[in-house]
Coordinates of C-alpha atoms in Angstrom, one line a residue:
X239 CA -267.1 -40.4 -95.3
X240 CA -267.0 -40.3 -99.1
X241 CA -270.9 -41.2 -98.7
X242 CA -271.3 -36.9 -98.0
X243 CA -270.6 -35.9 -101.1
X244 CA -273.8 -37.4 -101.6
X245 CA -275.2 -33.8 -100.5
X246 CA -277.2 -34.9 -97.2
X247 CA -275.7 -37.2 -94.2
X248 CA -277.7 -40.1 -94.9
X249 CA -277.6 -43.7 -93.9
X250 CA -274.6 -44.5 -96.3
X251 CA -272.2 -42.0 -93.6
X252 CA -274.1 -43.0 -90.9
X253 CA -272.8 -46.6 -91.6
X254 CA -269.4 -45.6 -92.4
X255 CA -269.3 -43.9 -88.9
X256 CA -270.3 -46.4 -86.6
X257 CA -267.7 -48.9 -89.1
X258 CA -265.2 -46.3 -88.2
X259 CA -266.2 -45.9 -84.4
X260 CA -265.7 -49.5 -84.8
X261 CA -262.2 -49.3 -86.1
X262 CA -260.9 -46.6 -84.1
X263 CA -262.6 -48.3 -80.6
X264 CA -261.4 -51.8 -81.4
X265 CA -259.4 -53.1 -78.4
X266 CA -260.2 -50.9 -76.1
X267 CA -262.7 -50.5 -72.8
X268 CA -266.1 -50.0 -73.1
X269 CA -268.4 -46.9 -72.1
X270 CA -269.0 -49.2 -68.8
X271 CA -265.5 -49.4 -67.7
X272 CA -264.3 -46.5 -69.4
X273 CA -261.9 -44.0 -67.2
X274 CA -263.7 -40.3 -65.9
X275 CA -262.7 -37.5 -68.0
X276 CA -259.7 -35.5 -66.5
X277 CA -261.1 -32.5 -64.4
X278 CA -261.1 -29.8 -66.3
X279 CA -263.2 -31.4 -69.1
X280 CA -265.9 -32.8 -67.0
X281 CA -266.3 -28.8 -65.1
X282 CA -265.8 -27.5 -68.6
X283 CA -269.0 -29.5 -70.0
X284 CA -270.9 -28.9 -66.4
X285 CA -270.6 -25.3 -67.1
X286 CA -272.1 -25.1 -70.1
X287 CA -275.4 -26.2 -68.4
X288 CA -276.4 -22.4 -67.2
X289 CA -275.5 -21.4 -70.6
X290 CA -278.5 -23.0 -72.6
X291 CA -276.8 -25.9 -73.3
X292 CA -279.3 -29.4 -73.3
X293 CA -278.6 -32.4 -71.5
X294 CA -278.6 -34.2 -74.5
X295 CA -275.6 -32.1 -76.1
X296 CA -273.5 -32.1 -72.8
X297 CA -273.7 -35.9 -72.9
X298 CA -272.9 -35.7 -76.9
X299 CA -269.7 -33.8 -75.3
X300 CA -268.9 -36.5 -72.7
X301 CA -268.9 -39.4 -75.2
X302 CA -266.8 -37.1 -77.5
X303 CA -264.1 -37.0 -75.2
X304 CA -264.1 -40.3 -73.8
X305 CA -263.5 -41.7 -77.4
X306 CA -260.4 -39.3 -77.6
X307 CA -258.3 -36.2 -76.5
X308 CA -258.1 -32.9 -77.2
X309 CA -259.5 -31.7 -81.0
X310 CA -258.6 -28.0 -80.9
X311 CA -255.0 -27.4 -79.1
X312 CA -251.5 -28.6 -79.9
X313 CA -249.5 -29.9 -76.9
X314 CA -248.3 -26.8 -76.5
X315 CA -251.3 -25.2 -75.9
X316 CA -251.4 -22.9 -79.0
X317 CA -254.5 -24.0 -81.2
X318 CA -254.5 -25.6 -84.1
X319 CA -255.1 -24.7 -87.7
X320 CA -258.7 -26.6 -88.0
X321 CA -259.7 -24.6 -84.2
X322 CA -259.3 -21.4 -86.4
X323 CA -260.9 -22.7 -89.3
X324 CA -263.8 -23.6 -86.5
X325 CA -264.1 -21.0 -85.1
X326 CA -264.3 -18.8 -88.2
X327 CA -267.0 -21.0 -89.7
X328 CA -269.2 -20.5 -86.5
X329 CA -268.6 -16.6 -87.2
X330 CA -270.0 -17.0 -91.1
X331 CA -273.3 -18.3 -89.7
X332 CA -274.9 -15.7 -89.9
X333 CA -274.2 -16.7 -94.1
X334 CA -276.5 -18.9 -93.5
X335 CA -279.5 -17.0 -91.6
X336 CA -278.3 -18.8 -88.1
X337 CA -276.9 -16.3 -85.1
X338 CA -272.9 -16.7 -84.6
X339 CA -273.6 -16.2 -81.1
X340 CA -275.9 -19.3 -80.8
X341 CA -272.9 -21.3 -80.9
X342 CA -270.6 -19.5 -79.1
X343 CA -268.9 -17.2 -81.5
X344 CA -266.7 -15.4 -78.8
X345 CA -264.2 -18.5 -78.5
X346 CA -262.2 -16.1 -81.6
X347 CA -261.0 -13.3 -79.0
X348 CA -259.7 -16.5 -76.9
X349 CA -257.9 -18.1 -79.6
X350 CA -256.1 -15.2 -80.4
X351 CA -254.9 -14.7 -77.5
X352 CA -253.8 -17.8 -77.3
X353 CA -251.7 -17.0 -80.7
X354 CA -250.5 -14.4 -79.3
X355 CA -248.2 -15.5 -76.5
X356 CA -247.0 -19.0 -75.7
X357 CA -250.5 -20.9 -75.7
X358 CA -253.3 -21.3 -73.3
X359 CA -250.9 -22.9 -70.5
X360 CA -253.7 -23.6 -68.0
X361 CA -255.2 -26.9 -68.8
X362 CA -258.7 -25.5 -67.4
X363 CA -258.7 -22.5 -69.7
X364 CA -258.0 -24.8 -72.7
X365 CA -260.7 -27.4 -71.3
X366 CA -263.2 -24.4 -71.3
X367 CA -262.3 -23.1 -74.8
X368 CA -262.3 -26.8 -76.0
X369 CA -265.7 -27.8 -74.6
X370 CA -267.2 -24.5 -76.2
X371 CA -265.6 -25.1 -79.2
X372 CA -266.9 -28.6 -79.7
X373 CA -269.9 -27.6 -78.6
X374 CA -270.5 -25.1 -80.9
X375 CA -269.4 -26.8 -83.7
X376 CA -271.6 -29.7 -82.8
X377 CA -274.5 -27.6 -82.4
X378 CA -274.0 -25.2 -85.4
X379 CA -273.9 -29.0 -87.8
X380 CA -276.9 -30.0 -86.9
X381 CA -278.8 -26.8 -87.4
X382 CA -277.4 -26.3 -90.5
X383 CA -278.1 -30.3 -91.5
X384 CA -282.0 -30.7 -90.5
X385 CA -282.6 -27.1 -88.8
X386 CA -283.2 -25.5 -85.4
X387 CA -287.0 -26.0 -85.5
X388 CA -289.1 -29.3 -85.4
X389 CA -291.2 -29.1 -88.7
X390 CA -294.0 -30.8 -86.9
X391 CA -294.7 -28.1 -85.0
X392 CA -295.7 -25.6 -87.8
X393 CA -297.5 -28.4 -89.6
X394 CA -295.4 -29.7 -92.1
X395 CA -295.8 -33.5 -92.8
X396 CA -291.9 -34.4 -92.1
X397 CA -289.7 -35.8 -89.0
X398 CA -286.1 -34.8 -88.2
X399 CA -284.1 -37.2 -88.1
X400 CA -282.4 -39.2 -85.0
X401 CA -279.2 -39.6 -85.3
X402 CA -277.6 -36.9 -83.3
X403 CA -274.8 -39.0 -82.1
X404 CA -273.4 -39.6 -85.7
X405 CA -272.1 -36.2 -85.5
X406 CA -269.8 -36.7 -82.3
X407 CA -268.5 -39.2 -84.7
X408 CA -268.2 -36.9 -87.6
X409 CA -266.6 -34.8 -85.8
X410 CA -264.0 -36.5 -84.7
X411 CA -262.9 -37.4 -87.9
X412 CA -263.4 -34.0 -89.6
X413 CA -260.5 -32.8 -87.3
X414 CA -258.3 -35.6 -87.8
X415 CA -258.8 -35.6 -91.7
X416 CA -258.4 -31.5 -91.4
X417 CA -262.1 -31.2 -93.4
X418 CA -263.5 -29.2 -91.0
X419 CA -265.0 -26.7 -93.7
X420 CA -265.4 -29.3 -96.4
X421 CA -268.2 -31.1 -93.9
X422 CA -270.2 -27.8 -93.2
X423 CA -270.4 -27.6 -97.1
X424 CA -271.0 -31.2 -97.2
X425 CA -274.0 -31.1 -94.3
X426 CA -275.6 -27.8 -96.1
X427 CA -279.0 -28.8 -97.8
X428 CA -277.7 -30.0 -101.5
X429 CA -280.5 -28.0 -103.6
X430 CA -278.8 -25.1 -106.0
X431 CA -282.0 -23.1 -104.2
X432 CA -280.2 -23.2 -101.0
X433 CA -276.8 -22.1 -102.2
X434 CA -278.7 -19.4 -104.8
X435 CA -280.3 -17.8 -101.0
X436 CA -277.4 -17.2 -99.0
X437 CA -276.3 -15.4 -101.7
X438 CA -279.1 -13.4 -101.9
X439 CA -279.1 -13.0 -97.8
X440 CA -275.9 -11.4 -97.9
X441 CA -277.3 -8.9 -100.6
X442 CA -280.6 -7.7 -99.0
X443 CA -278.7 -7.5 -95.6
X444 CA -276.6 -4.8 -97.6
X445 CA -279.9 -3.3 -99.2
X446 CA -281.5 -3.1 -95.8
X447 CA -279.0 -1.5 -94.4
X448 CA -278.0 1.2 -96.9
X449 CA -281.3 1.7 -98.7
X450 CA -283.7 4.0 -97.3
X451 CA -287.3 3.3 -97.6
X452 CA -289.8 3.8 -99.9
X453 CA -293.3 5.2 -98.8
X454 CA -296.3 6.1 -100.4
X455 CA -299.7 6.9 -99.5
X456 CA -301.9 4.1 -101.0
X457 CA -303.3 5.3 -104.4
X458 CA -307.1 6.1 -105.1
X459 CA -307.4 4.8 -108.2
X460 CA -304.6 2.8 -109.8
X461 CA -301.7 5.1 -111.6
X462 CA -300.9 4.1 -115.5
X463 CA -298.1 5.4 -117.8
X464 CA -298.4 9.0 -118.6
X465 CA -299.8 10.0 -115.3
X466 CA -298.5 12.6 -112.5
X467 CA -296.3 10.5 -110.0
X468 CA -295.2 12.7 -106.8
X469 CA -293.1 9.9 -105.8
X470 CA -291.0 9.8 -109.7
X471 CA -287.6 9.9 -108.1
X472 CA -288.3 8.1 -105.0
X473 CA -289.4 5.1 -107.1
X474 CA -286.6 5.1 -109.4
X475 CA -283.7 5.3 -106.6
X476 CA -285.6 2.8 -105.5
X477 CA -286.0 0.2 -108.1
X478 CA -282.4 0.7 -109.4
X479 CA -281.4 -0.6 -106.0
X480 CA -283.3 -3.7 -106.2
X481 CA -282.0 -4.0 -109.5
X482 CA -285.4 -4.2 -111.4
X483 CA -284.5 -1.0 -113.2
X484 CA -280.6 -1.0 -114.7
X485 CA -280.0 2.7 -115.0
X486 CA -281.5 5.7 -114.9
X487 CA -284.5 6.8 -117.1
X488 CA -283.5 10.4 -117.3
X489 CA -286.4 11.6 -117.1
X490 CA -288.1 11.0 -113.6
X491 CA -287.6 14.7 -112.7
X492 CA -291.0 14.8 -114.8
X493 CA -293.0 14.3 -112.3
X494 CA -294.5 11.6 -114.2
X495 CA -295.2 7.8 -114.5
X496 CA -292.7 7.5 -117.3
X497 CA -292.6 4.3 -119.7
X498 CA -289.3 2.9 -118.2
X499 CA -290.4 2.7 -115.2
X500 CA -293.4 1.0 -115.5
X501 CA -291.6 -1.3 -117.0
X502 CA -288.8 -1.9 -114.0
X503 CA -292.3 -2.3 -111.8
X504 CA -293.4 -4.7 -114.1
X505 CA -290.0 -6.8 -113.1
X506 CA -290.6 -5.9 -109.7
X507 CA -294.4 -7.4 -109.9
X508 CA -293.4 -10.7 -111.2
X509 CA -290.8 -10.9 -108.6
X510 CA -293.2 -10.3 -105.9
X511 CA -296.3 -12.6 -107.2
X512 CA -298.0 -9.4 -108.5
X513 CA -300.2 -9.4 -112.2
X514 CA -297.2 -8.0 -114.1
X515 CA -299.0 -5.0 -115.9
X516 CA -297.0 -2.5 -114.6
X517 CA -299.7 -0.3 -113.1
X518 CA -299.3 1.3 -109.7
X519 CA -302.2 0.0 -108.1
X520 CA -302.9 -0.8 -104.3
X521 CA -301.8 -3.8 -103.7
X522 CA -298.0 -3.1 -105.8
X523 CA -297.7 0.1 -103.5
X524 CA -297.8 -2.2 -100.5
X525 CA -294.7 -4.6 -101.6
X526 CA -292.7 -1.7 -102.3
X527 CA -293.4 -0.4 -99.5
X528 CA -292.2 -3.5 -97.8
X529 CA -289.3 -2.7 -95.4
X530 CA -285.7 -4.5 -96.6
X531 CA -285.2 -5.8 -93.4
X532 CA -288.4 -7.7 -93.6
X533 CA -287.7 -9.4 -96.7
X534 CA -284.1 -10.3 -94.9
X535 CA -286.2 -12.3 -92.5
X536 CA -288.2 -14.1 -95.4
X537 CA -285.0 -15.5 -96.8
X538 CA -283.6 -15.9 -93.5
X539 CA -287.3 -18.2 -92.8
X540 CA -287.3 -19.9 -96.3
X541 CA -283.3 -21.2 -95.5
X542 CA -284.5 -22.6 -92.2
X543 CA -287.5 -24.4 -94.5
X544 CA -285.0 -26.6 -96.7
X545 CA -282.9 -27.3 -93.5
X546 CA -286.1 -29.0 -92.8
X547 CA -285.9 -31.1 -95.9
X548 CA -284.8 -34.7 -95.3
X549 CA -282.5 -36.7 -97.4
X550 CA -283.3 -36.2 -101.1
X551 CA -282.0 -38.8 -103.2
X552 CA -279.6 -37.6 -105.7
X553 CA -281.7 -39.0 -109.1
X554 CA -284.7 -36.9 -109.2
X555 CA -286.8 -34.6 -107.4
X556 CA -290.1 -33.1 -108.3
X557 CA -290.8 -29.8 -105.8
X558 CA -293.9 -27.8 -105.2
X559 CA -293.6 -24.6 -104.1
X560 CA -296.6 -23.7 -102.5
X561 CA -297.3 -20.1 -102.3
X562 CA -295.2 -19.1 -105.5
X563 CA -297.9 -21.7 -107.4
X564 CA -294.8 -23.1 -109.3
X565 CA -293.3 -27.1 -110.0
X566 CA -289.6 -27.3 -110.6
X567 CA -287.9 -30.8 -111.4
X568 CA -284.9 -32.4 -111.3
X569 CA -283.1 -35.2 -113.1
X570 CA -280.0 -34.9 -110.7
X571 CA -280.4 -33.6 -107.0
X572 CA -277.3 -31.4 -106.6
X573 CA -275.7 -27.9 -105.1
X574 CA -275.3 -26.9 -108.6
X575 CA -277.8 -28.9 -110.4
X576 CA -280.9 -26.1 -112.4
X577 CA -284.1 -28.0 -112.9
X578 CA -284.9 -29.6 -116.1
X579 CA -288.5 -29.0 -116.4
X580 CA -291.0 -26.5 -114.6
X581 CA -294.6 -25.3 -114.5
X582 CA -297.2 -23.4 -113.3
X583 CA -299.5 -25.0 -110.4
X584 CA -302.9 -24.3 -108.4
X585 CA -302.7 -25.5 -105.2
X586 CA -305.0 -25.5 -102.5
X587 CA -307.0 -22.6 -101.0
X588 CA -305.9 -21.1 -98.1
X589 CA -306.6 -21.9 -94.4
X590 CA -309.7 -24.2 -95.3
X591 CA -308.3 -26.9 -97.9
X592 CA -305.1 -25.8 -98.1
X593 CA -302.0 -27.7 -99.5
X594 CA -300.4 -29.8 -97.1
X595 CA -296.5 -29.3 -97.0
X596 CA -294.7 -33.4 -97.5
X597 CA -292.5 -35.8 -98.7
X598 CA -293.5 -38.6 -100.4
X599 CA -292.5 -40.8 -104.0
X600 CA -294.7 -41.0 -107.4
X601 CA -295.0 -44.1 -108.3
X602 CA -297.4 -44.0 -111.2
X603 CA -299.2 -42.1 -114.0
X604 CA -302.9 -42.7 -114.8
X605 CA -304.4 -41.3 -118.4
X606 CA -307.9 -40.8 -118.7
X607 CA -308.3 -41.3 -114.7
X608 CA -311.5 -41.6 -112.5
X609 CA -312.3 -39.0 -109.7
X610 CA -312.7 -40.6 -106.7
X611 CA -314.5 -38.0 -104.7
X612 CA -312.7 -37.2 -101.2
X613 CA -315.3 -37.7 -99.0
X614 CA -315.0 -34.3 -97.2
X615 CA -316.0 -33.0 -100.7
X616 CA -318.7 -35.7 -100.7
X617 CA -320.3 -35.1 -97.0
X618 CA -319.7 -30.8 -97.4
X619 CA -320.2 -30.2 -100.7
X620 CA -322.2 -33.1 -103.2
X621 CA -324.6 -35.1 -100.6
X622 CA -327.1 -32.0 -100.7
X623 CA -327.3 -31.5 -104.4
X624 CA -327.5 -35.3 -105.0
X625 CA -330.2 -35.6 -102.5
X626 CA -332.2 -32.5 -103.9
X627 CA -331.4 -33.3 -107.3
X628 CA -330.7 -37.4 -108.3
X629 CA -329.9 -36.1 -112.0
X630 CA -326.9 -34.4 -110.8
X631 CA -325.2 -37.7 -111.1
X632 CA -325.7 -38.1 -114.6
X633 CA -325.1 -34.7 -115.8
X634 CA -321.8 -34.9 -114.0
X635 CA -320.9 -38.5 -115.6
X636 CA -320.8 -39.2 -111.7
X637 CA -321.3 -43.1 -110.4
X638 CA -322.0 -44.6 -107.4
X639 CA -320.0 -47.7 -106.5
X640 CA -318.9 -50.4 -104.3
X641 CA -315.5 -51.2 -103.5
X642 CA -312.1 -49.1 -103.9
X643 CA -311.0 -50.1 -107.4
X644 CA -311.4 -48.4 -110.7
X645 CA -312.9 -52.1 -111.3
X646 CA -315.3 -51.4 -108.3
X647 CA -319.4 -52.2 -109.7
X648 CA -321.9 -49.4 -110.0
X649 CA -324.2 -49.2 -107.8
X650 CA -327.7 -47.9 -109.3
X651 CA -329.3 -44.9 -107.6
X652 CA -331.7 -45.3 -104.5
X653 CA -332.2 -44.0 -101.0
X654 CA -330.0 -47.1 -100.0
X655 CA -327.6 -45.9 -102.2
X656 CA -327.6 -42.4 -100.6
X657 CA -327.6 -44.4 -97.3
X658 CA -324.5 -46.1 -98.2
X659 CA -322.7 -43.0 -99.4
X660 CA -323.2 -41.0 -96.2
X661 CA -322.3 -43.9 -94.2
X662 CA -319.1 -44.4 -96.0
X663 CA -320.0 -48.0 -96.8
X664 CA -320.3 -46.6 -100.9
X665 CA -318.3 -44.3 -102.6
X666 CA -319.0 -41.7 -105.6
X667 CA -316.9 -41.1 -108.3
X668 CA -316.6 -39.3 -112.0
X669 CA -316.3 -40.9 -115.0
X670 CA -312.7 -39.8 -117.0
X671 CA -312.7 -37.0 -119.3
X672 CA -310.7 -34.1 -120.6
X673 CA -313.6 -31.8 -119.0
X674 CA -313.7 -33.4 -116.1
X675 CA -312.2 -32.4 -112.5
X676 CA -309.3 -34.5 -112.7
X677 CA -308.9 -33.7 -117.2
X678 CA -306.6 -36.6 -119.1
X679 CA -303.9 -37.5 -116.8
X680 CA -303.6 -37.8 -112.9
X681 CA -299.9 -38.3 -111.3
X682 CA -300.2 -40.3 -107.5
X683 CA -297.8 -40.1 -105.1
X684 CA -299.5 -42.0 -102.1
X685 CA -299.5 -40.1 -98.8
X686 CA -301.9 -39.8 -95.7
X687 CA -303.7 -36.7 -97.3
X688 CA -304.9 -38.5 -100.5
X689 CA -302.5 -35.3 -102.4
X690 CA -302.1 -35.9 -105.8
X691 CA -301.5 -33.6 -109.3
X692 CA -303.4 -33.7 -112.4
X693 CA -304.7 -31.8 -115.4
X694 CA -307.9 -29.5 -115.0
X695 CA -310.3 -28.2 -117.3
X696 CA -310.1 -24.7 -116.0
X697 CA -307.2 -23.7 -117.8
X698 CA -307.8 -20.0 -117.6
X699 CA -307.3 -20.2 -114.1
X700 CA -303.8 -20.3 -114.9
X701 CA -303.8 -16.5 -115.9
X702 CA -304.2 -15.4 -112.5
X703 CA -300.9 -14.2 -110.7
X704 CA -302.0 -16.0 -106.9
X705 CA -303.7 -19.3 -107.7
X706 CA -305.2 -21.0 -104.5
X707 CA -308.3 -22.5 -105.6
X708 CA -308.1 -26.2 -105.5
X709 CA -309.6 -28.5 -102.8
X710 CA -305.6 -29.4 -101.7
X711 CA -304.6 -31.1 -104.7
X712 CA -302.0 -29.9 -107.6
X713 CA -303.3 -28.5 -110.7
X714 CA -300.7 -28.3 -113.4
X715 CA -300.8 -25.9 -115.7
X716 CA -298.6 -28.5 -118.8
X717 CA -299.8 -31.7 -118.0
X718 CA -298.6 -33.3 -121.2
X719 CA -295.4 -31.9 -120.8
X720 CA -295.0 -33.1 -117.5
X721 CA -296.4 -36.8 -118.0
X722 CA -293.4 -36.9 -120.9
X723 CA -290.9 -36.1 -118.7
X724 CA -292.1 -38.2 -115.6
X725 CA -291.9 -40.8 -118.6
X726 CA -289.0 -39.9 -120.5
X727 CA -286.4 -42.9 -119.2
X728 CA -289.3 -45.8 -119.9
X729 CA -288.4 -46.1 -123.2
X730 CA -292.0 -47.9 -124.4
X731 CA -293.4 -44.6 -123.6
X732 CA -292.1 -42.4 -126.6
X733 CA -293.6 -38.6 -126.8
X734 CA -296.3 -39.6 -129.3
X735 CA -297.1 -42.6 -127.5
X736 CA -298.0 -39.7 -124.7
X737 CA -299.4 -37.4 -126.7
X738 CA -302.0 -40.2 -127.9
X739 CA -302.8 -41.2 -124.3
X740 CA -303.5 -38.1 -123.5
X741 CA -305.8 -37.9 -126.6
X742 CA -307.4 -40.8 -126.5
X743 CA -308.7 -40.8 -123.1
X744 CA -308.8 -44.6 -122.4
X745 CA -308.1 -45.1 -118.8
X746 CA -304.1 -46.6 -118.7
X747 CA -302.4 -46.8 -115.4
X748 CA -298.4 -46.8 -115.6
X749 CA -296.1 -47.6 -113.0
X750 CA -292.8 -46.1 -112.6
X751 CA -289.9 -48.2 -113.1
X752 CA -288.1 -45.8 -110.9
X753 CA -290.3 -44.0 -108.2
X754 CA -289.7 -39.7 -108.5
X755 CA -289.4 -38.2 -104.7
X756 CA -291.7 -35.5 -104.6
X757 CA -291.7 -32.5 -102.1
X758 CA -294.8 -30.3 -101.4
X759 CA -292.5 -27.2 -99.8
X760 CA -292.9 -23.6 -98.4
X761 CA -290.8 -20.7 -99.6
X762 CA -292.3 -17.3 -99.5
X763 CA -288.3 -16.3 -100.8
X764 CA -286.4 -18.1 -103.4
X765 CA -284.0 -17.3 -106.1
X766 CA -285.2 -19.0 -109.9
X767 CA -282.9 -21.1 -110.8
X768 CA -283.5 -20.7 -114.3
X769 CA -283.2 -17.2 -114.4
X770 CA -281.4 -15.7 -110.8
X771 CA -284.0 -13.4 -110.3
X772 CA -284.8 -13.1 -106.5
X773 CA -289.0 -14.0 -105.7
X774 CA -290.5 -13.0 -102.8
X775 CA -294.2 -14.7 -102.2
X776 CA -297.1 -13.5 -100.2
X777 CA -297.6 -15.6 -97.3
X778 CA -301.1 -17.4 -98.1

């Protein structure tokens, strides 16, 4: 059990479970020969089936109760401390963006009744309040562990995983070892992101339900300091709710687009992925006008999204967000853990080469690296200019070659050449460069989209506030910066020693002594770590 404070259930607890399943069983009957459940227990779970409940978690309830008796009640009937501590918890899910009455949130009115006079004496009634109990609990842990929705089915490259029965086993023992509470902290996603959210939930619920709306008609032409504004007060009242203006300017009676307040819709812009210049223009109009309760329901989505996450390991994490165009990282993966380094990113453009949300582990830098063209870039985009114009290649510092290695021999140019290129049996790749697509240093983290993040030439794409313009793979924004940190613990790589790779531009490949998990992620709402400051993201 001590394996959770680990942050995520992973297979560390799921071996000390089955070794204390082990203990706890040893000596008695098997599944096979083991004696019905009493009655009451077996209607109890029965019952639950016209109630939503799967198959799967009624039999999760049967092999509960075969490997023990009652959880919730004392043998007097009344219930036990860790039943109200349950029951209370399911009642706080909503803290976490999850509906109390999903897990059966009405077992509080029953348990104070039960307080109230001698007990449940009926050994039904406390099988029925038992069953739902467990139930509930059981189901409320594993939403809150790996989420209520299969991230396959909105595309992202990640599995739940199967181990549903370990928490019948968990359960068991967070009753007996009265940590009830302490394991729903322990199963919460360990990111400070996560933590820095429900916070935040609780706060825009408030908002959305005591802050009335702001509308305006969208501008004509874009409103600048010193300019009538209708909408003066309305806007102010407004931003000092969100907090992106601290206290009144005084002078919003005007009628005017005063200096102060320009500046608290500045804040509000970089908040909301808007160009921060402070200007009242169309497209700022439209996130204010965005109602409260819909930006409840982005946190409320972007909580659900890190329950997706699997288990993290605790010694580093490198995480793309993708529609905030920003790279935080890690040296310790913990609840309270800020990140140590972050940076602008472009990512991929939307809907046609888009980013691809996964999990996977860099495992080396490469200075001065080769572009190996993906060949959807290749078939779509290059073919036709090679094939109307052959110098293309040379202007580009572009080769043709045979095999899959940076070793791989050129292949001069011919119509067998093209040939071999469409056919896939050649491949076409770019010299290394600092002006080249991939610039001085390329980081690889292997996975089935051929993802990766490197430097680019295009560094003034970096001043645009939504930056979707790559072909799927990461552009970052302080690639030196980012190579020395990814390199900090090898020791034979000192920050000159990176600083002269990266000027040199001889091609160096370095392998990780210790591979970095990396996570390619989707949070239209998060709160910075660095600074507290609650982000909202267009949904690209």
């Amino acid at each position: 059990p001590g394996a959770l404070r680990a942050g995520r259930y992973n297979a560390g607890m799921r071996l000390c479970a089955w070794l204390l399943a082990g203990l706890v069983l040893a000596g008695t009957t098997s599944h096979a020969q083991a004696p019905p459940l009493p009655a009451g227990l077996t209607a109890a779970i029965a019952a639950l089936a016209p109630e939503g409940y799967s198959a799967r978690e009624r039999a999760q309830l049967t092999r509960l109760y075969r490997e023990g008796g009652l959880l919730w009640f004392e043998p007097s009937g009344a219930p036990t401390a860790q039943a109200r501590e349950a029951v209370q918890m399911l009642s706080d899910a909503q803290r976490h963006g999850l509906a109390p009455a999903h897990y059966g949130a009405w077992q509080a009115g029953s348990l104070q009744d039960a307080d109230a006079g001698p007990g449940l004496a009926s050994a039904d009634a406390r099988a029925r309040v038992e069953v739902r109990l467990s139930a509930g609990v059981l189901r409320f842990w594993r939403d809150l562990h790996i989420g209520r929705i299969d991230p396959r089915r909105v595309g992202f490259r990640m599995s739940l995983p199967q181990h549903d029965d370990d928490f019948v086993l968990l359960l068991r023992h967070a009753v007996t070892a009265r940590r009830v509470a302490q394991t729903t902290t322990d199963l919460s996603p360990p990111l400070v992101l996560y933590r820095l959210l429900t916070d935040a939930l609780a706060r825009y619920r408030a908002l959305a339900a005591s802050t009335p709306a702001f509308t305006m008609a969208p501008p004509a032409h874009s409103i600048t300091v010193g300019m009538p504004l209708a909408q003066a007060e309305a806007l102010e009242r407004h931003l000092l709710a969100l907090g992106d203006l601290e206290r009144p300017t005084g002078r919003a009676a005007s009628g005017r687009y005063e200096p102060a307040l320009a500046e608290a819709v500045a804040r509000f812009q970089r908040r909301h992925g808007l160009a921060d210049d402070g200007v009242l223009g169309r497209g700022t109009v439209a996130a204010l006008a965005v109602p409260l309760r819909e930006r409840v329901t982005q946190i409320e989505l972007s909580l659900e999204r890190l329950r997706w996450l699997p288990d993290l390991r605790p010694e580093g994490l490198v995480a793309v967000n993708i529609p905030m165009f920003r790279l935080w990282a890690w040296t310790k993966v913990s609840p309270t853990a800020v990140p140590d380094f972050s940076t602008n990113v472009i990512v991929g453009r939307a809907l046609n080469t888009q980013t691809p949300a996964l999990l996977a582990d860099m495992q080396r830098v490469i200075f001065a690296p080769y572009w190996n063209v993906p060949r959807s870039i290749l078939t779509k985009e290059l073919l036709p200019i090679i094939t109307r114009d052959p110098g293309y290649l040379a202007r580009q510092d572009m080769d043709i070659v045979r095999g899959p290695s940076d070793a791989s021999p050129v292949v001069p140019y011919s119509e067998d050449a093209l040939n071999g290129l469409r056919s896939g049996a050649l491949r076409l790749r770019q010299r290394p460069g600092p002006k080249k697509s991939l610039g001085r240093v390329k980081f690889e983290f292997p996975n089935d989209d051929s993802i990766y993040m490197h430097d680019t030439p295009a560094a003034q794409l970096f001043g645009r506030a939504r930056r979707d313009f790559s072909h799927g793979c990461i552009r970052l924004e302080q690639p030196e910066a980012m190579a020395g940190y990814i390199l900090r613990d090898q020791q034979d790589w000192t920050p000159e020693r990176v600083a002269t790779a990266m000027r040199e531009g001889s091609n160096v490949r370095v392998e990780l002594a210790r591979p970095r998990q990396v996570v390619l992620y989707y949070l239209t709402a998060v709160v910075l770590p660095d600074t507290g400051l609650v982000r909202f993201a267009d949904d690209v």
